[in-house]
Amino acid sequence: MIASIAWRNVWRNKGRSLVVIGAMIVGIWSLAFGSGFMQSFLTGYIQSSIKHETSSGQVHHPGFQKDYDINFFIRDPKKLIDAIKSNSAVTSVTSRSIVNGMISSTRQATGVKIIGVEPATEASVTELNSLIHEGEYFEGISRNPVLIGDKLAEKLKVGVKAKVVLTFQDKEGNITAARFRVAGILKATSVSISESTVYVLKDDLNRLLQLDDNVHEIAYVTSTDADDDAIAHDLQSRFPEDKIESWRELSPILVFMEQWMASILKLLILIIMSALAFGIVNTMLMAVLERVRELGMLMALGMRRTKVFTMIMVETIYLSTVGGPVGLLVGYLTITYLGQAGIDLTDYSEGLEAIGYESILYPILQPGDYIQIVVGVILTAFLASLYPAWKAIKLKPIDALHTI
Amino acid sequence: MSTIIKATNVSKVYHRTTVPVHALNNLTLSIEEGEFTAIVGPSGCGKTTLLNILGGLDHPTSGKVEVAGTDITEMKDSDLIDFRLKNIGFVFQAYNLIPVLTALENVEFIMLLQKENKKVRHQRAMELLTQMDIADKAKNKPSQLSGGQQQRVAVARALASKPRFILADEPTANLDSSSTSNLLDLMARMNKDQKATFIFSTHDQRVMDKARRIVTLEDGTIVSDTTR
């Protein structure tokens, strides 16, 4: 009956209770939507980085990444590629040769990272072909084609089919220069791709570097639900002479962003829940202070303070948990809809792309985030109920009964 | 008849202002089982204070109150709550029913606190409402009842816990003469039929006329104690 009385007490002042429940719904919805919106920024950035830059994991010679010395190539790339492919979670693999050098046009010259790729496997791993903004993906140019980013093209003042010269040191340390022709111009949110990386055919680069069939980097992608860290660690244990890293190890900034976003989400929950808690405490205190005589009467008749405490707590929890699920449901529906339709921020695309973000965001919230919100609501309801309930049991029946 | 309440040399001093107020002065009183006693006197004579102390709602400054042989003056507040539940029924001037419960649920509520099973609760509550001539309003909430009807529910609630005695503080103060007469007749009938002990404070002459024992207070002291 305590639960029944508590439930009826919630609806004594319908207007007031509905205002609090409404505030809960709006609060939880804004929390869910806000979190989903923020997650979409993060997820978009991470996915874009994984897709176009780090892939799910990479293999290098342990000394290569230190100063990009081209003599640090992977010892047995074929065996490694076969081992990677044998993992059922791996969907595609590619290999690259890499050297730092200069690119120059008739107007300008600048330092770039030159990556030699296998067009077909590179497209399946990084979808590099999808970034073609002008020209073709290594097509239309019969000899030494090169792909460059749009910002770099702008800087060099070159277009498709324009000649550029790549200069670098070969395996023996000799300065080598070769003429390339722009096959395509890439447009990407990644600053690295659009400004400081050029892509050539691996065979062309290896010939110029005198590397034969050696490669500096193997990159692979896995299915979305794969445990990239576990896969990398498994490969590392089998190939201890090479360095095999997942995207988390390759790009600590992404991990930092993940952790930072999780902290922001917790802070957001804390702020919104605190605001809701104060609203709930205020309402419940009013409800207690309005019923001082009644609470005094209950204790005079023989209702233990623990029961009075429970009754007020249950009332508060009812008040909180009626709004919580509705807010969560509305938030879920909003995120589900916008997760499909997307939020179009093309008006701000220039600014967003400049810092590596997509201009259409797809809000997303993981089950764990919903659980966090639910736990937050329950915890808030519990904590918010303590003070009014404590206030109620501090009443002395004799004084409470004589309250007007 | 056995003594249910024995108050010995009870004094109560309030220090709410700079001047102490002596609400009860060395008062001694015994109440026997089955009595129908009115505590009367002018406003401020200490009637409510006496009922509060007899009911374990307040502690005396000095003196001792025994209920059925148990000294309640030194009991902890938490123990007094249980003691009141088992031994004392209350009827308040302002009825003090739980507004969200029906008349029936209000009467059942006290038995729920006593952990009676649902069937017993319902049966006894209906019996009491019938005896108080208000069974037809069992499903009504207090706001749908008149003052007299609410007070009859309150008496039924007080009786529901099968207390050793019932304390009623000015039970008719908010009632019209017809409701007052009706309520007093019902209380007298419960006193006679169920041997329920009633102690009520009043300054209403109609109530005094119904009482078999009248204890008159003045300035916190008993000035007369008559039994008819």
Coordinates of N, CA, C and O in Angstrom, one line a residue, chain A residues 1-2 4-5 8-9 12 293-294 296-305 307 396-399 401-402, chain B residues 48 52 57-58 77 81-82 84-85 90 92 94 96-102 105 109-110 112-113 115 157:
Chain A
M1 N 0.8 -1.2 0.0 CA 0.0 0.0 0.0 C 0.9 1.3 0.0 O 0.5 2.3 -0.5
I2 N 2.1 1.1 0.6 CA 3.0 2.3 0.6 C 3.2 2.8 -0.9 O 3.2 4.0 -1.2
S4 N 1.3 2.2 -3.4 CA 0.1 2.7 -3.9 C -0.1 4.2 -3.5 O -0.5 5.1 -4.2
I5 N 0.1 4.4 -2.2 CA -0.1 5.8 -1.6 C 0.9 6.7 -2.3 O 0.6 7.8 -2.7
R8 N -0.2 7.6 -5.7 CA -1.4 8.6 -5.7 C -0.9 10.0 -5.2 O -1.4 11.0 -5.7
N9 N 0.1 10.0 -4.3 CA 0.6 11.3 -3.9 C 1.3 12.0 -5.0 O 1.2 13.3 -5.0
R12 N -1.3 14.1 -6.7 CA -2.1 15.1 -6.0 C -2.1 16.4 -6.6 O -3.1 17.1 -6.7
R293 N 1.5 18.3 8.3 CA 0.5 17.7 9.3 C 0.2 16.3 9.0 O 0.0 15.5 9.9
E294 N 0.0 16.0 7.7 CA -0.3 14.6 7.4 C 0.8 13.6 7.7 O 0.5 12.5 8.2
G296 N 3.0 14.1 10.0 CA 3.0 14.1 11.5 C 1.9 13.1 12.0 O 2.1 12.3 12.9
M297 N 0.7 13.2 11.3 CA -0.4 12.3 11.7 C 0.0 10.8 11.5 O -0.3 9.9 12.3
L298 N 0.7 10.5 10.3 CA 1.1 9.2 10.0 C 2.0 8.6 11.1 O 1.9 7.5 11.6
M299 N 2.9 9.5 11.5 CA 3.9 9.0 12.6 C 3.2 8.9 13.9 O 3.5 8.1 14.7
A300 N 2.2 9.8 14.2 CA 1.4 9.8 15.4 C 0.6 8.4 15.5 O 0.6 7.8 16.5
L301 N 0.1 8.1 14.3 CA -0.7 6.8 14.3 C 0.1 5.6 14.5 O -0.4 4.5 14.9
G302 N 1.4 5.7 14.1 CA 2.3 4.5 14.3 C 3.1 4.1 13.1 O 3.6 3.0 13.0
M303 N 3.1 5.0 12.1 CA 3.9 4.7 10.9 C 5.4 5.0 11.2 O 5.7 6.1 11.5
R304 N 6.2 4.0 11.1 CA 7.6 4.1 11.4 C 8.3 5.1 10.5 O 7.9 5.2 9.3
R305 N 9.3 5.8 11.0 CA 10.1 6.8 10.2 C 10.7 6.1 8.9 O 10.7 6.7 7.9
K307 N 9.4 3.9 7.2 CA 8.3 3.7 6.2 C 8.0 5.1 5.5 O 7.7 5.2 4.3
K396 N 8.7 16.2 13.9 CA 8.2 15.7 15.2 C 6.7 15.6 15.1 O 6.0 16.7 14.8
P397 N 6.0 14.5 15.3 CA 4.6 14.4 15.2 C 3.8 15.5 15.9 O 2.9 16.1 15.4
I398 N 4.3 15.7 17.1 CA 3.6 16.7 18.0 C 3.6 18.1 17.3 O 2.6 18.8 17.3
D399 N 4.7 18.5 16.8 CA 4.8 19.8 16.1 C 4.1 19.8 14.8 O 3.4 20.7 14.4
L401 N 1.6 18.0 13.8 CA 0.2 18.0 13.9 C -0.4 19.3 14.2 O -1.6 19.6 13.9
H402 N 0.3 20.2 14.8 CA -0.2 21.5 15.1 C 0.2 22.6 14.0 O 0.0 23.8 14.2
Chain B
T48 N -4.9 19.8 25.7 CA -4.2 19.2 24.6 C -2.8 18.6 25.0 O -2.4 17.5 24.6
N52 N -1.6 14.8 24.6 CA -0.3 14.5 23.9 C 0.6 13.7 24.8 O 1.2 12.8 24.3
L57 N 2.9 11.3 22.5 CA 3.3 12.2 21.4 C 4.3 13.3 22.0 O 5.0 13.9 21.2
D58 N 4.2 13.5 23.3 CA 5.1 14.5 23.9 C 5.6 13.9 25.2 O 5.0 13.0 25.8
D77 N 11.7 7.8 20.9 CA 10.7 8.2 19.9 C 10.3 7.0 19.0 O 9.2 6.8 18.7
I81 N 6.6 5.1 18.6 CA 5.8 5.0 17.4 C 5.2 3.6 17.4 O 4.0 3.4 17.2
D82 N 6.0 2.6 17.7 CA 5.4 1.2 17.8 C 4.4 1.0 18.9 O 3.4 0.4 18.7
R84 N 2.5 3.3 20.2 CA 1.2 4.0 19.8 C 0.4 3.1 18.9 O -0.8 3.0 19.0
L85 N 1.1 2.5 17.9 CA 0.5 1.7 16.9 C -0.3 0.5 17.6 O -1.4 0.2 17.2
F90 N -6.1 7.4 17.8 CA -6.2 8.9 17.8 C -7.3 9.4 16.9 O -7.5 8.9 15.8
F92 N -8.4 13.2 15.6 CA -7.9 14.6 15.7 C -9.1 15.6 15.3 O -10.0 15.2 14.7
A94 N -9.0 18.0 13.3 CA -9.1 18.3 11.9 C -9.2 17.0 11.0 O -8.9 17.0 9.9
N96 N -7.8 14.7 9.8 CA -6.5 14.2 9.4 C -6.6 12.8 8.8 O -5.8 11.9 9.1
L97 N -7.5 12.6 7.8 CA -7.5 11.4 7.0 C -6.5 11.6 5.9 O -6.1 12.7 5.6
I98 N -6.1 10.4 5.3 CA -5.1 10.5 4.2 C -5.9 10.8 2.9 O -6.8 10.0 2.5
P99 N -5.7 12.0 2.4 CA -6.6 12.5 1.3 C -6.6 11.6 0.0 O -7.6 11.6 -0.7
V100 N -5.5 10.9 -0.2 CA -5.5 10.1 -1.5 C -6.1 8.7 -1.3 O -6.2 8.0 -2.3
L101 N -6.5 8.4 -0.1 CA -7.1 7.1 0.2 C -8.6 7.2 0.3 O -9.1 8.2 0.8
T102 N -9.3 6.1 0.0 CA -10.8 6.1 0.3 C -11.0 5.9 1.8 O -10.1 5.6 2.5
E105 N -9.9 2.5 2.7 CA -8.5 2.4 2.8 C -7.9 3.1 4.0 O -6.9 2.7 4.5
F109 N -5.7 1.2 6.6 CA -4.3 1.7 6.6 C -3.6 1.3 7.9 O -2.5 0.8 8.0
I110 N -4.3 1.6 9.0 CA -3.7 1.4 10.4 C -3.4 -0.1 10.6 O -2.4 -0.5 11.2
L112 N -2.8 -2.2 8.2 CA -1.7 -2.5 7.3 C -0.4 -2.3 8.0 O 0.5 -3.1 7.9
L113 N -0.3 -1.2 8.8 CA 0.9 -0.9 9.6 C 1.1 -2.0 10.6 O 2.2 -2.3 11.0
K115 N 0.4 -5.0 10.1 CA 0.7 -6.2 9.3 C -0.4 -7.2 9.3 O -0.2 -8.5 9.3
R157 N -11.1 4.5 12.1 CA -9.7 4.2 11.9 C -9.0 4.0 13.3 O -8.2 3.2 13.5

